[in-house]
Short mmCIF file of C-alpha atoms in Angstrom, two decimals:
data_model
loop_
_atom_site.label_atom_id
_atom_site.label_comp_id
_atom_site.label_asym_id
_atom_site.label_seq_id
_atom_site.Cartn_x
_atom_site.Cartn_y
_atom_site.Cartn_z
CA UNK A 1 7.69 22.30 4.74
CA UNK A 2 11.04 20.92 5.89
CA UNK A 3 13.65 23.49 6.88
CA UNK A 4 16.87 23.51 4.87
CA UNK A 5 20.40 23.63 6.25
CA UNK A 6 23.36 24.27 3.95
CA UNK A 7 26.32 22.14 4.97
CA UNK A 8 29.63 23.97 5.00
CA UNK A 9 28.22 27.47 4.63
CA UNK A 10 25.50 27.80 7.30
CA UNK A 11 26.22 27.97 11.02
CA UNK A 12 25.34 24.66 12.67
CA UNK A 13 23.82 24.80 16.16
CA UNK A 14 23.07 21.93 18.52
CA UNK A 15 19.35 22.33 17.92
CA UNK A 16 19.70 22.28 14.14
CA UNK A 17 21.97 19.25 14.32
CA UNK A 18 19.38 17.37 16.37
CA UNK A 19 16.63 18.48 13.98
CA UNK A 20 18.55 17.09 10.99
CA UNK A 21 18.93 13.79 12.83
CA UNK A 22 15.19 13.78 13.61
CA UNK A 23 14.24 14.53 9.99
CA UNK A 24 12.78 17.94 10.85
CA UNK A 25 15.49 19.75 8.84
CA UNK A 26 17.14 18.60 5.62
CA UNK A 27 20.87 19.14 5.17
CA UNK A 28 22.05 19.86 1.62
CA UNK A 29 25.20 20.96 -0.17
CA UNK A 30 24.53 24.15 -2.08
CA UNK A 31 26.55 25.46 -5.05
CA UNK A 32 28.85 27.58 -2.87
CA UNK A 33 29.84 24.59 -0.74
CA UNK A 34 30.09 22.30 -3.77
CA UNK A 35 32.52 24.71 -5.41
CA UNK A 36 34.69 24.78 -2.26
CA UNK A 37 34.66 20.99 -2.05
CA UNK A 38 35.62 20.56 -5.73
CA UNK A 39 38.38 23.14 -5.43
CA UNK A 40 39.93 21.34 -2.47
CA UNK A 41 39.66 18.04 -4.32
CA UNK A 42 41.55 19.50 -7.29
CA UNK A 43 44.32 20.73 -4.99
CA UNK A 44 44.80 17.19 -3.68
CA UNK A 45 45.01 15.90 -7.23
CA UNK A 46 47.79 18.41 -7.86
CA UNK A 47 49.67 17.14 -4.82
CA UNK A 48 49.43 13.55 -6.05
CA UNK A 49 50.77 14.43 -9.47
CA UNK A 50 53.52 16.67 -8.11
CA UNK A 51 54.96 13.88 -5.95
CA UNK A 52 55.62 16.43 -3.21
CA UNK A 53 55.30 14.48 0.08
CA UNK A 54 52.16 15.38 2.03
CA UNK A 55 51.08 13.34 5.03
CA UNK A 56 48.35 10.80 4.35
CA UNK A 57 48.12 11.59 0.64
CA UNK A 58 51.30 10.02 -0.61
CA UNK A 59 52.79 8.88 2.70
CA UNK A 60 51.84 6.26 5.26
CA UNK A 61 50.01 7.06 8.48
CA UNK A 62 51.12 7.66 12.06
CA UNK A 63 54.64 6.34 12.63
CA UNK A 64 54.71 5.42 8.90
CA UNK A 65 54.50 9.09 7.91
CA UNK A 66 57.99 8.93 6.33
CA UNK A 67 57.05 6.00 4.09
CA UNK A 68 56.30 7.19 0.55
CA UNK A 69 53.33 5.78 -1.37
CA UNK A 70 53.32 5.55 -5.15
CA UNK A 71 50.78 7.49 -7.18
CA UNK A 72 49.07 4.33 -8.35
CA UNK A 73 48.63 3.12 -4.75
CA UNK A 74 47.14 6.30 -3.30
CA UNK A 75 43.56 5.04 -3.65
CA UNK A 76 44.37 1.63 -2.14
CA UNK A 77 46.00 3.44 0.77
CA UNK A 78 42.71 5.18 1.57
CA UNK A 79 40.57 2.03 1.61
CA UNK A 80 43.22 0.20 3.62
CA UNK A 81 43.06 2.81 6.36
CA UNK A 82 39.32 2.25 6.80
CA UNK A 83 39.84 -1.49 7.08
CA UNK A 84 42.86 -1.48 9.37
CA UNK A 85 41.48 1.16 11.72
CA UNK A 86 38.11 -0.59 12.19
CA UNK A 87 39.05 -2.14 15.53
CA UNK A 88 36.17 -1.00 17.74
CA UNK A 89 34.68 -3.35 20.31
CA UNK A 90 31.59 -3.48 22.48
CA UNK A 91 27.93 -2.95 21.77
CA UNK A 92 26.86 -0.53 19.02
CA UNK A 93 26.38 3.10 19.96
CA UNK A 94 22.79 4.41 19.73
CA UNK A 95 21.71 4.98 16.14
CA UNK A 96 20.97 8.64 16.84
CA UNK A 97 24.59 9.15 17.95
CA UNK A 98 25.91 7.47 14.79
CA UNK A 99 23.63 9.67 12.70
CA UNK A 100 24.90 12.77 14.52
CA UNK A 101 28.43 11.62 13.72
CA UNK A 102 27.61 11.62 10.01
CA UNK A 103 25.91 15.02 10.17
CA UNK A 104 28.82 16.65 12.00
CA UNK A 105 31.35 15.02 9.68
CA UNK A 106 29.61 16.38 6.58
CA UNK A 107 29.58 19.85 8.12
CA UNK A 108 33.34 19.67 8.75
CA UNK A 109 34.27 18.25 5.33
CA UNK A 110 31.95 20.53 3.35
CA UNK A 111 33.98 23.59 4.34
CA UNK A 112 36.51 22.74 1.64
CA UNK A 113 39.75 22.07 3.50
CA UNK A 114 39.84 18.27 3.33
CA UNK A 115 40.15 17.17 -0.29
CA UNK A 116 37.05 15.00 -0.13
CA UNK A 117 35.10 14.19 -3.29
CA UNK A 118 31.63 15.68 -3.63
CA UNK A 119 30.26 12.24 -4.50
CA UNK A 120 31.52 10.87 -1.18
CA UNK A 121 29.71 13.54 0.79
CA UNK A 122 26.57 12.97 -1.26
CA UNK A 123 26.68 9.27 -0.35
CA UNK A 124 26.96 10.13 3.36
CA UNK A 125 23.99 12.49 3.03
CA UNK A 126 22.08 9.64 1.33
CA UNK A 127 22.65 7.56 4.47
CA UNK A 128 21.41 10.43 6.66
CA UNK A 129 18.33 11.16 4.57
CA UNK A 130 17.31 7.52 4.31
CA UNK A 131 18.02 6.72 7.95
CA UNK A 132 20.47 3.97 6.99
CA UNK A 133 22.83 4.04 9.94
CA UNK A 134 26.22 2.31 10.12
CA UNK A 135 26.93 0.02 13.07
CA UNK A 136 29.61 1.65 15.23
CA UNK A 137 31.08 -0.14 18.29
CA UNK A 138 31.18 2.02 21.41
CA UNK A 139 34.78 1.40 22.51
CA UNK A 140 38.18 1.82 20.89
CA UNK A 141 38.82 5.55 20.48
CA UNK A 142 41.47 7.41 22.48
CA UNK A 143 40.18 10.72 21.13
CA UNK A 144 43.36 12.15 19.68
CA UNK A 145 44.18 11.32 16.07
CA UNK A 146 40.54 11.84 15.57
CA UNK A 147 38.10 9.18 16.72
CA UNK A 148 39.84 6.74 14.42
CA UNK A 149 38.16 3.43 15.23
CA UNK A 150 34.52 4.59 15.46
CA UNK A 151 34.84 6.80 12.38
CA UNK A 152 36.37 3.91 10.44
CA UNK A 153 33.39 1.72 11.30
CA UNK A 154 31.04 4.60 10.47
CA UNK A 155 32.38 4.85 6.93
CA UNK A 156 33.12 1.21 6.09
CA UNK A 157 29.72 1.00 4.33
CA UNK A 158 30.93 3.57 1.80
CA UNK A 159 33.29 0.91 0.44
CA UNK A 160 30.78 -1.92 0.86
CA UNK A 161 32.06 -3.25 4.19
CA UNK A 162 30.76 -3.24 7.74
CA UNK A 163 27.12 -3.33 8.77
CA UNK A 164 24.18 -0.94 8.84
CA UNK A 165 20.84 -0.59 10.58
CA UNK A 166 17.82 -0.24 8.28
CA UNK A 167 14.16 -0.40 9.30
CA UNK A 168 15.06 -1.97 12.62
CA UNK A 169 17.25 -4.67 11.08
CA UNK A 170 21.03 -5.08 11.00
CA UNK A 171 22.50 -6.19 7.68
CA UNK A 172 25.88 -6.27 5.88
CA UNK A 173 26.58 -3.02 4.06
CA UNK A 174 27.39 -4.79 0.80
CA UNK A 175 23.97 -6.41 0.79
CA UNK A 176 22.36 -3.05 1.54
CA UNK A 177 24.08 -1.36 -1.39
CA UNK A 178 22.98 -4.07 -3.80
CA UNK A 179 19.41 -3.78 -2.56
CA UNK A 180 19.44 -0.06 -3.39
CA UNK A 181 21.30 -0.44 -6.68
CA UNK A 182 24.43 1.32 -5.44
CA UNK A 183 28.10 0.52 -5.94
CA UNK A 184 30.79 0.78 -3.24
CA UNK A 185 32.81 3.97 -3.59
CA UNK A 186 36.39 3.95 -4.79
CA UNK A 187 38.05 6.41 -2.47
CA UNK A 188 40.49 8.90 -3.93
CA UNK A 189 43.69 10.24 -2.37
CA UNK A 190 43.22 11.76 1.09
CA UNK A 191 39.57 10.64 1.38
CA UNK A 192 40.00 7.78 3.82
CA UNK A 193 42.13 9.94 6.07
CA UNK A 194 39.66 12.83 5.84
CA UNK A 195 36.83 10.53 6.85
CA UNK A 196 38.45 9.13 9.98
CA UNK A 197 40.43 12.16 11.20
CA UNK A 198 38.15 14.23 13.38
CA UNK A 199 36.32 14.43 16.69
CA UNK A 200 32.87 13.45 15.47
CA UNK A 201 32.42 10.53 17.92
CA UNK A 202 33.17 12.80 20.88
CA UNK A 203 31.19 15.61 19.28
CA UNK A 204 28.07 13.52 18.66
CA UNK A 205 28.01 12.43 22.30
CA UNK A 206 28.51 16.07 23.31
CA UNK A 207 25.63 17.28 21.12
CA UNK A 208 23.23 14.75 22.61
CA UNK A 209 24.56 15.40 26.12
CA UNK A 210 23.82 19.11 25.82
CA UNK A 211 20.20 18.27 25.04
CA UNK A 212 19.86 15.60 27.73
CA UNK A 213 21.61 17.63 30.42
CA UNK A 214 19.43 20.63 29.59
CA UNK A 215 16.34 18.49 30.19
CA UNK A 216 17.90 17.11 33.37
CA UNK A 217 18.55 20.60 34.72
CA UNK A 218 15.05 21.80 33.84
CA UNK A 219 13.57 18.81 35.67
CA UNK A 220 15.85 19.42 38.66
CA UNK A 221 14.33 22.87 39.19
CA UNK A 222 10.79 21.59 38.68
CA UNK A 223 11.03 18.52 40.92
CA UNK A 224 13.10 20.47 43.45
CA UNK A 225 10.29 23.02 43.65
CA UNK A 226 7.78 20.22 44.27
CA UNK A 227 9.99 18.82 47.03
CA UNK A 228 10.27 22.26 48.59
CA UNK A 229 6.48 22.53 48.64
CA UNK A 230 6.18 19.11 50.25
CA UNK A 231 8.68 20.17 52.91
CA UNK A 232 7.11 23.62 53.32
CA UNK A 233 10.37 25.33 52.47
CA UNK A 234 10.83 29.04 51.96
CA UNK A 235 11.11 30.85 48.63
CA UNK A 236 12.98 33.74 50.23
CA UNK A 237 16.39 32.31 49.21
CA UNK A 238 15.28 32.70 45.58
CA UNK A 239 14.79 36.48 45.87
CA UNK A 240 16.35 38.14 42.83
CA UNK A 241 18.15 40.74 44.98
CA UNK A 242 20.20 38.03 46.67
CA UNK A 243 21.53 36.78 43.34
CA UNK A 244 22.21 40.19 41.86
CA UNK A 245 25.04 40.57 44.37
CA UNK A 246 26.56 37.21 43.33
CA UNK A 247 25.53 37.22 39.69
CA UNK A 248 26.56 33.88 38.23
CA UNK A 249 24.43 33.29 35.14
CA UNK A 250 23.26 29.82 36.08
CA UNK A 251 22.48 30.77 39.66
CA UNK A 252 20.39 33.77 38.62
CA UNK A 253 18.49 31.67 36.12
CA UNK A 254 17.68 28.91 38.62
CA UNK A 255 16.65 31.39 41.31
CA UNK A 256 14.34 33.08 38.82
CA UNK A 257 12.82 29.77 37.74
CA UNK A 258 12.26 28.57 41.31
CA UNK A 259 10.74 31.85 42.46
CA UNK A 260 8.50 31.95 39.37
CA UNK A 261 7.42 28.34 39.84
CA UNK A 262 6.48 28.92 43.50
CA UNK A 263 5.24 32.51 43.61
CA UNK A 264 1.59 32.64 44.64
CA UNK A 265 1.49 29.14 46.14
CA UNK A 266 -1.11 28.55 48.89
CA UNK A 267 1.29 26.08 50.49
CA UNK A 268 4.01 28.69 50.63
CA UNK A 269 1.70 31.43 51.89
CA UNK A 270 0.46 29.20 54.72
CA UNK A 271 3.79 29.23 56.57
CA UNK A 272 5.25 32.67 55.84
CA UNK A 273 5.16 33.55 59.56
CA UNK A 274 6.49 30.21 60.85
CA UNK A 275 9.42 30.07 63.28
CA UNK A 276 11.73 28.16 60.91
CA UNK A 277 14.83 30.32 60.38
CA UNK A 278 16.61 28.39 57.60
CA UNK A 279 15.97 25.41 55.37
CA UNK A 280 18.58 22.68 54.83
CA UNK A 281 21.02 23.33 52.00
CA UNK A 282 19.34 20.91 49.61
CA UNK A 283 16.39 23.33 49.54
CA UNK A 284 17.74 26.84 49.99
CA UNK A 285 20.94 26.29 48.00
CA UNK A 286 19.23 24.98 44.88
CA UNK A 287 20.14 28.16 42.96
CA UNK A 288 23.80 27.79 43.86
CA UNK A 289 24.02 24.03 43.24
CA UNK A 290 21.68 23.66 40.25
CA UNK A 291 23.05 26.97 38.96
CA UNK A 292 26.67 25.81 39.10
CA UNK A 293 25.69 22.81 36.99
CA UNK A 294 23.91 25.22 34.63
CA UNK A 295 27.15 27.16 34.23
CA UNK A 296 28.96 23.92 33.34
CA UNK A 297 26.23 23.14 30.83
CA UNK A 298 26.58 26.59 29.29
CA UNK A 299 30.34 26.07 28.91
CA UNK A 300 29.83 22.68 27.26
CA UNK A 301 27.22 24.12 24.92
CA UNK A 302 29.51 26.98 23.87
CA UNK A 303 32.48 24.73 23.10
CA UNK A 304 30.34 22.09 21.39
CA UNK A 305 28.93 24.70 19.03
CA UNK A 306 32.44 25.90 18.17
CA UNK A 307 33.42 22.31 17.36
CA UNK A 308 30.27 21.83 15.27
CA UNK A 309 31.55 24.48 12.86
CA UNK A 310 35.23 23.55 12.94
CA UNK A 311 37.52 21.65 10.59
CA UNK A 312 39.11 18.80 12.55
CA UNK A 313 40.87 17.06 9.69
CA UNK A 314 44.60 16.50 9.16
CA UNK A 315 46.37 17.59 7.08
CA UNK A 316 44.39 20.72 6.27
CA UNK A 317 44.55 21.69 2.59
CA UNK A 318 44.71 25.42 1.89
CA UNK A 319 46.11 24.75 -1.59
CA UNK A 320 48.52 22.33 -3.25
CA UNK A 321 51.51 24.34 -2.05
CA UNK A 322 50.15 25.11 1.40
CA UNK A 323 49.14 22.18 3.56
CA UNK A 324 49.47 22.03 7.33
CA UNK A 325 49.82 18.81 9.27
CA UNK A 326 48.62 19.96 12.68
CA UNK A 327 46.48 18.72 15.52
CA UNK A 328 42.92 19.93 14.95
CA UNK A 329 41.78 16.34 15.43
CA UNK A 330 42.83 16.30 19.09
CA UNK A 331 39.83 15.83 21.39
CA UNK A 332 41.10 17.77 24.40
CA UNK A 333 38.95 20.90 23.77
CA UNK A 334 35.84 18.74 24.26
CA UNK A 335 37.23 16.14 26.66
CA UNK A 336 37.76 18.65 29.46
CA UNK A 337 34.29 20.27 29.35
CA UNK A 338 32.67 16.82 29.03
CA UNK A 339 34.42 15.71 32.21
CA UNK A 340 33.41 18.97 33.90
CA UNK A 341 29.82 18.43 32.78
CA UNK A 342 29.90 14.87 34.15
CA UNK A 343 30.70 16.18 37.62
CA UNK A 344 28.09 18.91 37.22
CA UNK A 345 25.47 16.34 36.26
CA UNK A 346 26.38 14.05 39.15
CA UNK A 347 25.82 16.92 41.60
CA UNK A 348 22.22 17.18 40.44
CA UNK A 349 21.77 13.58 41.53
CA UNK A 350 23.58 14.16 44.82
CA UNK A 351 21.34 17.02 45.92
CA UNK A 352 18.19 15.21 44.76
CA UNK A 353 19.12 12.22 46.93
CA UNK A 354 19.46 14.57 49.94
CA UNK A 355 15.97 15.92 49.35
CA UNK A 356 14.59 12.37 49.20
CA UNK A 357 16.25 11.62 52.53
CA UNK A 358 14.93 14.86 54.02
CA UNK A 359 11.35 14.02 53.01
CA UNK A 360 11.61 10.59 54.66
CA UNK A 361 12.82 11.84 58.06
CA UNK A 362 9.43 12.83 59.43
CA UNK A 363 10.28 16.51 59.81
CA UNK A 364 8.23 19.66 59.19
CA UNK A 365 4.90 17.95 59.79
CA UNK A 366 5.43 15.05 57.40
CA UNK A 367 4.97 11.49 58.66
CA UNK A 368 8.08 9.39 58.98
CA UNK A 369 8.86 7.59 55.69
CA UNK A 370 5.90 9.43 54.15
CA UNK A 371 3.40 6.84 55.34
CA UNK A 372 0.65 6.91 57.98
CA UNK A 373 1.32 3.42 59.27
CA UNK A 374 5.11 3.16 59.54
CA UNK A 375 6.12 -0.11 61.14
CA UNK A 376 3.69 -2.43 59.46
CA UNK A 377 4.61 -0.53 56.30
CA UNK A 378 8.17 0.42 55.38
CA UNK A 379 6.76 3.23 53.27
CA UNK A 380 9.31 5.21 51.30
CA UNK A 381 12.31 3.92 53.22
CA UNK A 382 13.96 1.86 50.53
CA UNK A 383 13.68 3.93 47.33
CA UNK A 384 16.25 6.27 48.88
CA UNK A 385 18.61 3.29 49.07
CA UNK A 386 18.39 3.21 45.28
CA UNK A 387 19.19 6.91 44.98
CA UNK A 388 22.12 6.38 47.36
CA UNK A 389 23.42 3.55 45.17
CA UNK A 390 23.01 5.56 41.98
CA UNK A 391 24.73 8.68 43.29
CA UNK A 392 27.65 6.56 44.46
CA UNK A 393 27.87 4.90 41.06
CA UNK A 394 27.89 8.36 39.52
CA UNK A 395 30.71 9.44 41.79
CA UNK A 396 32.84 6.57 40.50
CA UNK A 397 32.13 7.78 36.96
CA UNK A 398 33.34 11.30 37.77
CA UNK A 399 37.03 10.48 37.52
CA UNK A 400 38.07 12.59 34.52
CA UNK A 401 39.05 10.42 31.58
CA UNK A 402 40.92 13.43 30.18
CA UNK A 403 43.29 13.30 33.16
CA UNK A 404 44.81 10.14 31.68
CA UNK A 405 46.84 9.60 28.52
CA UNK A 406 48.29 6.39 27.09
CA UNK A 407 50.79 6.89 24.23
CA UNK A 408 49.84 5.18 20.96
CA UNK A 409 51.14 4.81 17.42
CA UNK A 410 54.68 3.89 18.48
CA UNK A 411 54.95 7.18 20.37
CA UNK A 412 53.97 9.42 17.44
CA UNK A 413 50.69 10.05 19.21
CA UNK A 414 52.19 10.49 22.66
CA UNK A 415 49.38 12.49 24.26
CA UNK A 416 45.74 11.57 23.75
CA UNK A 417 42.54 13.06 25.17
CA UNK A 418 40.42 10.00 26.00
CA UNK A 419 37.48 12.31 25.26
CA UNK A 420 35.46 9.45 23.78
CA UNK A 421 35.31 7.94 27.26
CA UNK A 422 34.41 11.34 28.73
CA UNK A 423 31.43 11.58 26.38
CA UNK A 424 30.18 8.07 27.08
CA UNK A 425 30.51 8.46 30.86
CA UNK A 426 28.48 11.64 30.87
CA UNK A 427 25.56 9.76 29.35
CA UNK A 428 25.87 6.98 31.92
CA UNK A 429 25.61 9.57 34.68
CA UNK A 430 22.56 11.16 33.07
CA UNK A 431 20.96 7.70 32.75
CA UNK A 432 21.31 7.26 36.50
CA UNK A 433 20.01 10.75 37.27
CA UNK A 434 16.83 10.06 35.31
CA UNK A 435 16.08 7.27 37.81
CA UNK A 436 17.06 9.45 40.77
CA UNK A 437 14.70 12.16 39.56
CA UNK A 438 11.90 9.60 39.12
CA UNK A 439 12.36 8.62 42.77
CA UNK A 440 12.44 12.24 43.97
CA UNK A 441 9.24 12.84 42.00
CA UNK A 442 7.66 9.89 43.84
CA UNK A 443 8.64 11.41 47.20
CA UNK A 444 7.69 14.97 46.28
CA UNK A 445 4.20 14.05 45.05
CA UNK A 446 3.57 12.01 48.20
CA UNK A 447 4.80 14.84 50.43
CA UNK A 448 2.60 17.38 48.65
CA UNK A 449 -0.47 15.23 49.30
CA UNK A 450 0.09 15.65 53.03
CA UNK A 451 -0.35 19.42 52.56
CA UNK A 452 -3.87 19.14 51.17
CA UNK A 453 -6.24 20.90 50.87
CA UNK A 454 -3.61 23.60 50.23
CA UNK A 455 -2.61 23.98 46.60
CA UNK A 456 0.63 25.00 44.94
CA UNK A 457 0.98 27.01 41.71
CA UNK A 458 -0.54 26.02 38.33
CA UNK A 459 2.71 24.52 36.94
CA UNK A 460 3.46 22.51 40.08
CA UNK A 461 -0.14 21.33 40.37
CA UNK A 462 -0.19 20.24 36.71
CA UNK A 463 2.92 18.14 37.29
CA UNK A 464 1.47 16.66 40.49
CA UNK A 465 -1.70 15.77 38.62
CA UNK A 466 0.36 14.07 35.89
CA UNK A 467 2.10 11.96 38.52
CA UNK A 468 -1.20 10.93 40.07
CA UNK A 469 -2.53 9.88 36.66
CA UNK A 470 0.17 7.22 36.60
CA UNK A 471 1.06 6.55 40.25
CA UNK A 472 -1.52 6.48 43.05
CA UNK A 473 -1.03 7.95 46.53
CA UNK A 474 0.79 5.45 48.74
CA UNK A 475 -1.47 4.10 51.50
CA UNK A 476 0.25 0.76 52.04
CA UNK A 477 3.42 -0.93 50.85
CA UNK A 478 3.46 -2.16 47.27
CA UNK A 479 6.07 -2.98 44.63
CA UNK A 480 7.59 0.48 44.33
CA UNK A 481 9.74 -0.51 41.35
CA UNK A 482 6.56 -0.34 39.27
CA UNK A 483 5.96 3.24 40.41
CA UNK A 484 9.57 4.22 39.82
CA UNK A 485 9.51 2.84 36.28
CA UNK A 486 6.23 4.62 35.53
CA UNK A 487 7.68 7.95 36.64
CA UNK A 488 10.95 7.22 34.83
CA UNK A 489 8.95 6.94 31.62
CA UNK A 490 7.34 10.35 32.24
CA UNK A 491 10.85 11.74 32.58
CA UNK A 492 12.50 10.07 29.60
CA UNK A 493 9.63 10.53 27.14
CA UNK A 494 9.44 14.24 27.94
CA UNK A 495 5.92 14.15 29.42
CA UNK A 496 6.85 15.89 32.67
CA UNK A 497 8.57 18.83 30.99
CA UNK A 498 5.85 19.01 28.33
CA UNK A 499 3.16 19.20 30.99
CA UNK A 500 5.06 21.93 32.85
CA UNK A 501 5.63 23.87 29.64
CA UNK A 502 1.98 23.71 28.60
CA UNK A 503 0.82 24.85 32.04
CA UNK A 504 3.33 27.71 32.00
CA UNK A 505 2.09 28.90 28.60
CA UNK A 506 -1.57 28.59 29.63
CA UNK A 507 -0.96 30.77 32.70
CA UNK A 508 1.51 33.14 30.99
CA UNK A 509 4.40 32.08 33.22
CA UNK A 510 7.83 32.69 31.68
CA UNK A 511 10.36 29.99 32.64
CA UNK A 512 12.65 30.47 29.63
CA UNK A 513 16.01 32.16 29.26
CA UNK A 514 17.31 32.80 25.74
CA UNK A 515 20.98 32.31 26.57
CA UNK A 516 20.25 28.78 27.74
CA UNK A 517 18.64 27.58 24.49
CA UNK A 518 20.19 25.10 22.04
CA UNK A 519 19.30 26.97 18.84
#
């Protein structure tokens, strides 16, 4: 049975939002929300008939806010805004992101402060339920007056314009509507503005980033633990007592995970009495570095969930005599944490690259470049060049887009967030980290093989076995790009984390932490 979510009245979490997009949960408008929506719609009708000037209902937009619009032209005004603001450029955003935009927009509008018609929301839900996804260009939003350009493209199909994806194809929206026996909507007063005012482009990227960064951080602990085993590092720095006296939430969580992953390892037990005093930072400071990124993730998650349940329209309609033209559409509350999260994500790649380098140095009993016959074979010399290139690319992406502002709309919109760029950059960084982690996994599995016949813990061994099912031990040089891509697939399709999770459950090992969930 499919779970039900009530738009506008239930609390939307990141996990529920992703489940609606995946078809695991169905979003509906119940009677309570429908009544709120109809009430707000009636208040807008009163405004139109009263001729009292209210921004975007019977006035122009932006710098044209002092231009009055006649009652008979209020509907034309709303369709014109969708057309004129559809100025996005670049390749289409992923269909899942566009679908998340629609889901988050319905949640905002269904709260009854926007004057939207119930039929309009029902048409958007039809798109969601039938997986008919508008084509939305990736570039063009400055993230302030709402994500105007991408939201305009998102909702052009409502009036029979633009394009949509259906069943893998890309077709004109007008043709799609005819095929399904539907007519383009005639937007009423305020509807066009309500549709395009909001942060749903930024928000959709944030929702997906919370999920992807969570996976990235979980893999960082897991692969980092494998690297530590390969390098015969100590688990003493993960002792809970150490982190109780500097109790950052993320640090304590990572220390707990690492200690739990490694406790009872034969590899670890074999060198407890060795004369090594300290490990390099990339090993012993994993709780502090991974944990700091966890704290950034937690902050992004918290603010994203607030935005998921917020009204980001303008003006906000309390009643016909009480409307406020404010700035709830401004993207700054998400732009800043997205930029913070981008730096936090990049650091996960930076420290992973250092571990790759460490494993190639020939220290702690490992052969140089992790190969028996270095010289004739280059071994794992060059994959670390790739991690070095990727971490440097990530560093260039860490400049905060939110630190810049270019005035628009003839100066009416004189400070903008650029949060749309923040959201897109974060995903670019995560894309690169997925390759960095694939390369570290290649190194870590190879290093662990040099510790045989000693074994690690059940979770680590299960992950090592998964790697060896797809990538053989490296005896001689080969085309390592093939290996990297094989491991990249295990990372991006969730196989590595799934394998770790199943092994943890089978051996009653608790790696979870409720506060760091997305539901």
